[in-house]
């Protein structure tokens, strides 16, 4: 019978820069709670930013400017396919 030993495997981008890692489940179990806490806090922070954006004058001005800049393009695109 062959015994397979799993080790960490690093994942690299096209330039060879490490961007991820595959862990054996035993090692993942050691860090799972920490990763879940970080994900929850990051999600909460993103939601807070989204809520703030709805009343942020700089964001709203930028949004209106962007929508105005593309109004003609949007109209041409949607009306040309009607």
PDB file of N, CA and C in Angstrom:
ATOM      1  N   UNK A   1       0.841  -1.180   0.000  1.00  0.00           N
ATOM      2  CA  UNK A   1       0.000   0.000   0.000  1.00  0.00           C
ATOM      3  C   UNK A   1       0.886   1.243   0.000  1.00  0.00           C
ATOM      4  N   UNK A   2       0.551   2.189  -0.845  1.00  0.00           N
ATOM      5  CA  UNK A   2       1.307   3.429  -0.946  1.00  0.00           C
ATOM      6  C   UNK A   2       0.711   4.467  -0.006  1.00  0.00           C
ATOM      7  N   UNK A   3       1.576   5.133   0.746  1.00  0.00           N
ATOM      8  CA  UNK A   3       1.135   6.193   1.644  1.00  0.00           C
ATOM      9  C   UNK A   3       1.414   7.527   0.961  1.00  0.00           C
ATOM     10  N   UNK A   4       0.393   8.354   0.877  1.00  0.00           N
ATOM     11  CA  UNK A   4       0.545   9.666   0.252  1.00  0.00           C
ATOM     12  C   UNK A   4       0.640  10.712   1.350  1.00  0.00           C
ATOM     13  N   UNK A   5       1.688  11.513   1.285  1.00  0.00           N
ATOM     14  CA  UNK A   5       1.860  12.597   2.242  1.00  0.00           C
ATOM     15  C   UNK A   5       1.606  13.905   1.518  1.00  0.00           C
ATOM     16  N   UNK A   6       0.615  14.638   2.007  1.00  0.00           N
ATOM     17  CA  UNK A   6       0.311  15.932   1.406  1.00  0.00           C
ATOM     18  C   UNK A   6       1.131  17.013   2.075  1.00  0.00           C
ATOM     19  N   UNK A   7       1.644  17.906   1.277  1.00  0.00           N
ATOM     20  CA  UNK A   7       2.397  19.043   1.783  1.00  0.00           C
ATOM     21  C   UNK A   7       1.796  20.303   1.191  1.00  0.00           C
ATOM     22  N   UNK A   8       2.142  21.433   1.763  1.00  0.00           N
ATOM     23  CA  UNK A   8       1.676  22.708   1.225  1.00  0.00           C
ATOM     24  C   UNK A   8       2.140  22.853  -0.213  1.00  0.00           C
ATOM     25  N   UNK A   9       1.226  23.355  -1.034  1.00  0.00           N
ATOM     26  CA  UNK A   9       1.564  23.621  -2.427  1.00  0.00           C
ATOM     27  C   UNK A   9       1.266  25.094  -2.707  1.00  0.00           C
ATOM     28  N   UNK A  10       2.271  25.807  -3.139  1.00  0.00           N
ATOM     29  CA  UNK A  10       2.109  27.224  -3.419  1.00  0.00           C
ATOM     30  C   UNK A  10       1.652  27.421  -4.863  1.00  0.00           C
ATOM     31  N   UNK A  11       0.769  28.377  -5.042  1.00  0.00           N
ATOM     32  CA  UNK A  11       0.252  28.707  -6.365  1.00  0.00           C
ATOM     33  C   UNK A  11       0.864  30.054  -6.751  1.00  0.00           C
ATOM     34  N   UNK A  12       1.413  30.123  -7.953  1.00  0.00           N
ATOM     35  CA  UNK A  12       2.073  31.345  -8.416  1.00  0.00           C
ATOM     36  C   UNK A  12       1.350  31.903  -9.644  1.00  0.00           C
ATOM     37  N   UNK A  13       1.476  33.218  -9.831  1.00  0.00           N
ATOM     38  CA  UNK A  13       0.915  33.833 -11.028  1.00  0.00           C
ATOM     39  C   UNK A  13       1.887  33.621 -12.196  1.00  0.00           C
ATOM     40  N   UNK A  14       1.570  34.214 -13.334  1.00  0.00           N
ATOM     41  CA  UNK A  14       2.393  34.023 -14.538  1.00  0.00           C
ATOM     42  C   UNK A  14       3.814  34.537 -14.362  1.00  0.00           C
ATOM     43  N   UNK A  15       4.026  35.455 -13.408  1.00  0.00           N
ATOM     44  CA  UNK A  15       5.365  36.003 -13.168  1.00  0.00           C
ATOM     45  C   UNK A  15       6.119  35.252 -12.079  1.00  0.00           C
ATOM     46  N   UNK A  16       5.523  34.197 -11.562  1.00  0.00           N
ATOM     47  CA  UNK A  16       6.181  33.417 -10.520  1.00  0.00           C
ATOM     48  C   UNK A  16       5.945  33.928  -9.107  1.00  0.00           C
ATOM     49  N   UNK A  17       5.118  34.965  -8.965  1.00  0.00           N
ATOM     50  CA  UNK A  17       4.830  35.530  -7.646  1.00  0.00           C
ATOM     51  C   UNK A  17       3.800  34.649  -6.937  1.00  0.00           C
ATOM     52  N   UNK A  18       4.093  34.210  -5.698  1.00  0.00           N
ATOM     53  CA  UNK A  18       3.124  33.387  -4.970  1.00  0.00           C
ATOM     54  C   UNK A  18       1.839  34.174  -4.695  1.00  0.00           C
ATOM     55  N   UNK A  19       0.704  33.561  -5.039  1.00  0.00           N
ATOM     56  CA  UNK A  19      -0.583  34.216  -4.846  1.00  0.00           C
ATOM     57  C   UNK A  19      -1.553  33.380  -4.006  1.00  0.00           C
ATOM     58  N   UNK A  20      -1.196  32.148  -3.712  1.00  0.00           N
ATOM     59  CA  UNK A  20      -2.076  31.282  -2.936  1.00  0.00           C
ATOM     60  C   UNK A  20      -1.351  30.059  -2.465  1.00  0.00           C
ATOM     61  N   UNK A  21      -2.069  29.260  -1.681  1.00  0.00           N
ATOM     62  CA  UNK A  21      -1.477  28.035  -1.159  1.00  0.00           C
ATOM     63  C   UNK A  21      -2.575  26.995  -0.975  1.00  0.00           C
ATOM     64  N   UNK A  22      -2.249  25.766  -1.270  1.00  0.00           N
ATOM     65  CA  UNK A  22      -3.141  24.641  -0.997  1.00  0.00           C
ATOM     66  C   UNK A  22      -2.596  23.963   0.250  1.00  0.00           C
ATOM     67  N   UNK A  23      -3.480  23.836   1.260  1.00  0.00           N
ATOM     68  CA  UNK A  23      -3.062  23.234   2.530  1.00  0.00           C
ATOM     69  C   UNK A  23      -3.703  21.870   2.725  1.00  0.00           C
ATOM     70  N   UNK A  24      -2.995  20.955   3.366  1.00  0.00           N
ATOM     71  CA  UNK A  24      -3.648  19.729   3.815  1.00  0.00           C
ATOM     72  C   UNK A  24      -4.750  20.112   4.815  1.00  0.00           C
ATOM     73  N   UNK A  25      -5.820  19.351   4.877  1.00  0.00           N
ATOM     74  CA  UNK A  25      -6.933  19.686   5.758  1.00  0.00           C
ATOM     75  C   UNK A  25      -6.509  19.833   7.213  1.00  0.00           C
ATOM     76  N   UNK A  26      -5.541  19.063   7.640  1.00  0.00           N
ATOM     77  CA  UNK A  26      -5.093  19.172   9.034  1.00  0.00           C
ATOM     78  C   UNK A  26      -4.494  20.547   9.323  1.00  0.00           C
ATOM     79  N   UNK A  27      -3.774  21.121   8.368  1.00  0.00           N
ATOM     80  CA  UNK A  27      -3.215  22.456   8.548  1.00  0.00           C
ATOM     81  C   UNK A  27      -4.297  23.527   8.389  1.00  0.00           C
ATOM     82  N   UNK A  28      -5.212  23.305   7.477  1.00  0.00           N
ATOM     83  CA  UNK A  28      -6.306  24.252   7.297  1.00  0.00           C
ATOM     84  C   UNK A  28      -7.135  24.353   8.573  1.00  0.00           C
ATOM     85  N   UNK A  29      -7.363  23.238   9.219  1.00  0.00           N
ATOM     86  CA  UNK A  29      -8.144  23.233  10.459  1.00  0.00           C
ATOM     87  C   UNK A  29      -7.507  24.128  11.519  1.00  0.00           C
ATOM     88  N   UNK A  30      -6.189  24.252  11.499  1.00  0.00           N
ATOM     89  CA  UNK A  30      -5.489  25.085  12.476  1.00  0.00           C
ATOM     90  C   UNK A  30      -5.740  26.580  12.266  1.00  0.00           C
ATOM     91  N   UNK A  31      -6.000  26.983  11.030  1.00  0.00           N
ATOM     92  CA  UNK A  31      -6.154  28.408  10.733  1.00  0.00           C
ATOM     93  C   UNK A  31      -7.571  28.787  10.309  1.00  0.00           C
ATOM     94  N   UNK A  32      -8.463  27.835  10.239  1.00  0.00           N
ATOM     95  CA  UNK A  32      -9.824  28.061   9.741  1.00  0.00           C
ATOM     96  C   UNK A  32     -10.541  29.178  10.499  1.00  0.00           C
ATOM     97  N   UNK A  33     -10.511  29.140  11.824  1.00  0.00           N
ATOM     98  CA  UNK A  33     -11.223  30.154  12.613  1.00  0.00           C
ATOM     99  C   UNK A  33     -10.679  31.558  12.362  1.00  0.00           C
ATOM    100  N   UNK A  34      -9.370  31.669  12.275  1.00  0.00           N
ATOM    101  CA  UNK A  34      -8.754  32.981  12.023  1.00  0.00           C
ATOM    102  C   UNK A  34      -9.168  33.494  10.641  1.00  0.00           C
ATOM    103  N   UNK A  35      -9.161  32.632   9.644  1.00  0.00           N
ATOM    104  CA  UNK A  35      -9.545  33.040   8.295  1.00  0.00           C
ATOM    105  C   UNK A  35     -11.012  33.474   8.240  1.00  0.00           C
ATOM    106  N   UNK A  36     -11.874  32.740   8.929  1.00  0.00           N
ATOM    107  CA  UNK A  36     -13.290  33.097   8.944  1.00  0.00           C
ATOM    108  C   UNK A  36     -13.515  34.441   9.636  1.00  0.00           C
ATOM    109  N   UNK A  37     -12.788  34.696  10.714  1.00  0.00           N
ATOM    110  CA  UNK A  37     -12.914  35.980  11.411  1.00  0.00           C
ATOM    111  C   UNK A  37     -12.464  37.126  10.515  1.00  0.00           C
ATOM    112  N   UNK A  38     -11.350  36.932   9.806  1.00  0.00           N
ATOM    113  CA  UNK A  38     -10.853  37.975   8.905  1.00  0.00           C
ATOM    114  C   UNK A  38     -11.856  38.234   7.781  1.00  0.00           C
ATOM    115  N   UNK A  39     -12.445  37.172   7.238  1.00  0.00           N
ATOM    116  CA  UNK A  39     -13.428  37.322   6.169  1.00  0.00           C
ATOM    117  C   UNK A  39     -14.656  38.065   6.669  1.00  0.00           C
ATOM    118  N   UNK A  40     -15.128  37.726   7.867  1.00  0.00           N
ATOM    119  CA  UNK A  40     -16.295  38.406   8.430  1.00  0.00           C
ATOM    120  C   UNK A  40     -16.021  39.893   8.650  1.00  0.00           C
ATOM    121  N   UNK A  41     -14.848  40.225   9.186  1.00  0.00           N
ATOM    122  CA  UNK A  41     -14.551  41.636   9.446  1.00  0.00           C
ATOM    123  C   UNK A  41     -14.352  42.396   8.136  1.00  0.00           C
ATOM    124  N   UNK A  42     -13.743  41.759   7.134  1.00  0.00           N
ATOM    125  CA  UNK A  42     -13.568  42.412   5.832  1.00  0.00           C
ATOM    126  C   UNK A  42     -14.918  42.641   5.171  1.00  0.00           C
ATOM    127  N   UNK A  43     -15.823  41.680   5.289  1.00  0.00           N
ATOM    128  CA  UNK A  43     -17.159  41.816   4.716  1.00  0.00           C
ATOM    129  C   UNK A  43     -17.914  42.936   5.411  1.00  0.00           C
ATOM    130  N   UNK A  44     -17.816  43.003   6.722  1.00  0.00           N
ATOM    131  CA  UNK A  44     -18.493  44.057   7.481  1.00  0.00           C
ATOM    132  C   UNK A  44     -17.950  45.433   7.083  1.00  0.00           C
ATOM    133  N   UNK A  45     -16.645  45.532   6.888  1.00  0.00           N
ATOM    134  CA  UNK A  45     -16.038  46.809   6.491  1.00  0.00           C
ATOM    135  C   UNK A  45     -16.519  47.222   5.099  1.00  0.00           C
ATOM    136  N   UNK A  46     -16.614  46.277   4.179  1.00  0.00           N
ATOM    137  CA  UNK A  46     -17.086  46.588   2.826  1.00  0.00           C
ATOM    138  C   UNK A  46     -18.543  47.033   2.856  1.00  0.00           C
ATOM    139  N   UNK A  47     -19.362  46.354   3.655  1.00  0.00           N
ATOM    140  CA  UNK A  47     -20.767  46.755   3.767  1.00  0.00           C
ATOM    141  C   UNK A  47     -20.899  48.159   4.347  1.00  0.00           C
ATOM    142  N   UNK A  48     -20.064  48.491   5.317  1.00  0.00           N
ATOM    143  CA  UNK A  48     -20.092  49.825   5.904  1.00  0.00           C
ATOM    144  C   UNK A  48     -19.726  50.879   4.850  1.00  0.00           C
ATOM    145  N   UNK A  49     -18.759  50.568   3.989  1.00  0.00           N
ATOM    146  CA  UNK A  49     -18.370  51.504   2.928  1.00  0.00           C
ATOM    147  C   UNK A  49     -19.506  51.684   1.919  1.00  0.00           C
ATOM    148  N   UNK A  50     -20.203  50.599   1.611  1.00  0.00           N
ATOM    149  CA  UNK A  50     -21.320  50.689   0.668  1.00  0.00           C
ATOM    150  C   UNK A  50     -22.423  51.562   1.255  1.00  0.00           C
ATOM    151  N   UNK A  51     -22.723  51.358   2.532  1.00  0.00           N
ATOM    152  CA  UNK A  51     -23.754  52.176   3.186  1.00  0.00           C
ATOM    153  C   UNK A  51     -23.351  53.649   3.211  1.00  0.00           C
ATOM    154  N   UNK A  52     -22.082  53.918   3.471  1.00  0.00           N
ATOM    155  CA  UNK A  52     -21.598  55.297   3.531  1.00  0.00           C
ATOM    156  C   UNK A  52     -21.647  55.952   2.155  1.00  0.00           C
ATOM    157  N   UNK A  53     -21.404  55.186   1.100  1.00  0.00           N
ATOM    158  CA  UNK A  53     -21.375  55.741  -0.256  1.00  0.00           C
ATOM    159  C   UNK A  53     -22.703  56.375  -0.646  1.00  0.00           C
ATOM    160  N   UNK A  54     -23.798  55.832  -0.118  1.00  0.00           N
ATOM    161  CA  UNK A  54     -25.127  56.352  -0.470  1.00  0.00           C
ATOM    162  C   UNK A  54     -25.335  57.795  -0.019  1.00  0.00           C
ATOM    163  N   UNK A  55     -24.521  58.251   0.927  1.00  0.00           N
ATOM    164  CA  UNK A  55     -24.658  59.629   1.407  1.00  0.00           C
ATOM    165  C   UNK A  55     -23.374  60.442   1.251  1.00  0.00           C
ATOM    166  N   UNK A  56     -22.363  59.872   0.636  1.00  0.00           N
ATOM    167  CA  UNK A  56     -21.077  60.542   0.474  1.00  0.00           C
ATOM    168  C   UNK A  56     -21.149  61.512  -0.703  1.00  0.00           C
ATOM    169  N   UNK A  57     -21.025  62.819  -0.463  1.00  0.00           N
ATOM    170  CA  UNK A  57     -21.173  63.788  -1.560  1.00  0.00           C
ATOM    171  C   UNK A  57     -20.137  63.617  -2.669  1.00  0.00           C
ATOM    172  N   UNK A  58     -18.902  63.272  -2.332  1.00  0.00           N
ATOM    173  CA  UNK A  58     -17.882  63.087  -3.372  1.00  0.00           C
ATOM    174  C   UNK A  58     -18.208  61.885  -4.249  1.00  0.00           C
ATOM    175  N   UNK A  59     -18.618  60.794  -3.630  1.00  0.00           N
ATOM    176  CA  UNK A  59     -18.984  59.599  -4.391  1.00  0.00           C
ATOM    177  C   UNK A  59     -20.185  59.890  -5.289  1.00  0.00           C
ATOM    178  N   UNK A  60     -21.201  60.547  -4.723  1.00  0.00           N
ATOM    179  CA  UNK A  60     -22.406  60.821  -5.498  1.00  0.00           C
ATOM    180  C   UNK A  60     -22.124  61.755  -6.666  1.00  0.00           C
ATOM    181  N   UNK A  61     -21.260  62.743  -6.468  1.00  0.00           N
ATOM    182  CA  UNK A  61     -20.878  63.637  -7.563  1.00  0.00           C
ATOM    183  C   UNK A  61     -20.155  62.866  -8.656  1.00  0.00           C
ATOM    184  N   UNK A  62     -19.218  62.011  -8.261  1.00  0.00           N
ATOM    185  CA  UNK A  62     -18.478  61.199  -9.224  1.00  0.00           C
ATOM    186  C   UNK A  62     -19.428  60.266  -9.976  1.00  0.00           C
ATOM    187  N   UNK A  63     -20.364  59.683  -9.265  1.00  0.00           N
ATOM    188  CA  UNK A  63     -21.339  58.785  -9.891  1.00  0.00           C
ATOM    189  C   UNK A  63     -22.181  59.537 -10.924  1.00  0.00           C
ATOM    190  N   UNK A  64     -22.672  60.714 -10.549  1.00  0.00           N
ATOM    191  CA  UNK A  64     -23.478  61.519 -11.489  1.00  0.00           C
ATOM    192  C   UNK A  64     -22.652  61.931 -12.716  1.00  0.00           C
ATOM    193  N   UNK A  65     -21.404  62.350 -12.479  1.00  0.00           N
ATOM    194  CA  UNK A  65     -20.539  62.739 -13.604  1.00  0.00           C
ATOM    195  C   UNK A  65     -20.306  61.567 -14.556  1.00  0.00           C
ATOM    196  N   UNK A  66     -20.068  60.405 -13.998  1.00  0.00           N
ATOM    197  CA  UNK A  66     -19.820  59.213 -14.818  1.00  0.00           C
ATOM    198  C   UNK A  66     -21.070  58.841 -15.601  1.00  0.00           C
ATOM    199  N   UNK A  67     -22.208  58.883 -14.943  1.00  0.00           N
ATOM    200  CA  UNK A  67     -23.455  58.552 -15.631  1.00  0.00           C
ATOM    201  C   UNK A  67     -23.748  59.544 -16.757  1.00  0.00           C
ATOM    202  N   UNK A  68     -23.468  60.809 -16.519  1.00  0.00           N
ATOM    203  CA  UNK A  68     -23.678  61.823 -17.560  1.00  0.00           C
ATOM    204  C   UNK A  68     -22.736  61.610 -18.735  1.00  0.00           C
ATOM    205  N   UNK A  69     -21.479  61.267 -18.431  1.00  0.00           N
ATOM    206  CA  UNK A  69     -20.489  61.068 -19.484  1.00  0.00           C
ATOM    207  C   UNK A  69     -20.871  59.910 -20.405  1.00  0.00           C
ATOM    208  N   UNK A  70     -21.558  58.912 -19.882  1.00  0.00           N
ATOM    209  CA  UNK A  70     -21.905  57.745 -20.686  1.00  0.00           C
ATOM    210  C   UNK A  70     -23.363  57.733 -21.131  1.00  0.00           C
ATOM    211  N   UNK A  71     -24.108  58.796 -20.856  1.00  0.00           N
ATOM    212  CA  UNK A  71     -25.534  58.833 -21.204  1.00  0.00           C
ATOM    213  C   UNK A  71     -25.747  58.655 -22.705  1.00  0.00           C
ATOM    214  N   UNK A  72     -24.965  59.348 -23.509  1.00  0.00           N
ATOM    215  CA  UNK A  72     -25.103  59.225 -24.962  1.00  0.00           C
ATOM    216  C   UNK A  72     -24.762  57.839 -25.457  1.00  0.00           C
ATOM    217  N   UNK A  73     -23.684  57.290 -24.951  1.00  0.00           N
ATOM    218  CA  UNK A  73     -23.271  55.945 -25.350  1.00  0.00           C
ATOM    219  C   UNK A  73     -24.326  54.921 -24.960  1.00  0.00           C
ATOM    220  N   UNK A  74     -24.848  55.051 -23.745  1.00  0.00           N
ATOM    221  CA  UNK A  74     -25.891  54.125 -23.300  1.00  0.00           C
ATOM    222  C   UNK A  74     -27.121  54.224 -24.197  1.00  0.00           C
ATOM    223  N   UNK A  75     -27.533  55.438 -24.511  1.00  0.00           N
ATOM    224  CA  UNK A  75     -28.715  55.620 -25.354  1.00  0.00           C
ATOM    225  C   UNK A  75     -28.480  55.026 -26.741  1.00  0.00           C
ATOM    226  N   UNK A  76     -27.310  55.262 -27.318  1.00  0.00           N
ATOM    227  CA  UNK A  76     -26.998  54.703 -28.643  1.00  0.00           C
ATOM    228  C   UNK A  76     -27.010  53.187 -28.611  1.00  0.00           C
ATOM    229  N   UNK A  77     -26.431  52.615 -27.587  1.00  0.00           N
ATOM    230  CA  UNK A  77     -26.332  51.157 -27.491  1.00  0.00           C
ATOM    231  C   UNK A  77     -27.714  50.536 -27.362  1.00  0.00           C
ATOM    232  N   UNK A  78     -28.503  50.994 -26.406  1.00  0.00           N
ATOM    233  CA  UNK A  78     -29.793  50.361 -26.148  1.00  0.00           C
ATOM    234  C   UNK A  78     -30.790  50.651 -27.258  1.00  0.00           C
ATOM    235  N   UNK A  79     -30.783  51.858 -27.806  1.00  0.00           N
ATOM    236  CA  UNK A  79     -31.754  52.190 -28.836  1.00  0.00           C
ATOM    237  C   UNK A  79     -31.407  51.554 -30.182  1.00  0.00           C
ATOM    238  N   UNK A  80     -30.136  51.303 -30.434  1.00  0.00           N
ATOM    239  CA  UNK A  80     -29.748  50.723 -31.724  1.00  0.00           C
ATOM    240  C   UNK A  80     -30.161  49.256 -31.822  1.00  0.00           C
ATOM    241  N   UNK A  81     -30.374  48.602 -30.691  1.00  0.00           N
ATOM    242  CA  UNK A  81     -30.762  47.190 -30.709  1.00  0.00           C
ATOM    243  C   UNK A  81     -32.257  46.983 -30.569  1.00  0.00           C
ATOM    244  N   UNK A  82     -32.996  48.066 -30.473  1.00  0.00           N
ATOM    245  CA  UNK A  82     -34.463  47.957 -30.264  1.00  0.00           C
ATOM    246  C   UNK A  82     -35.175  47.645 -31.553  1.00  0.00           C
TER     247      UNK A  82
END
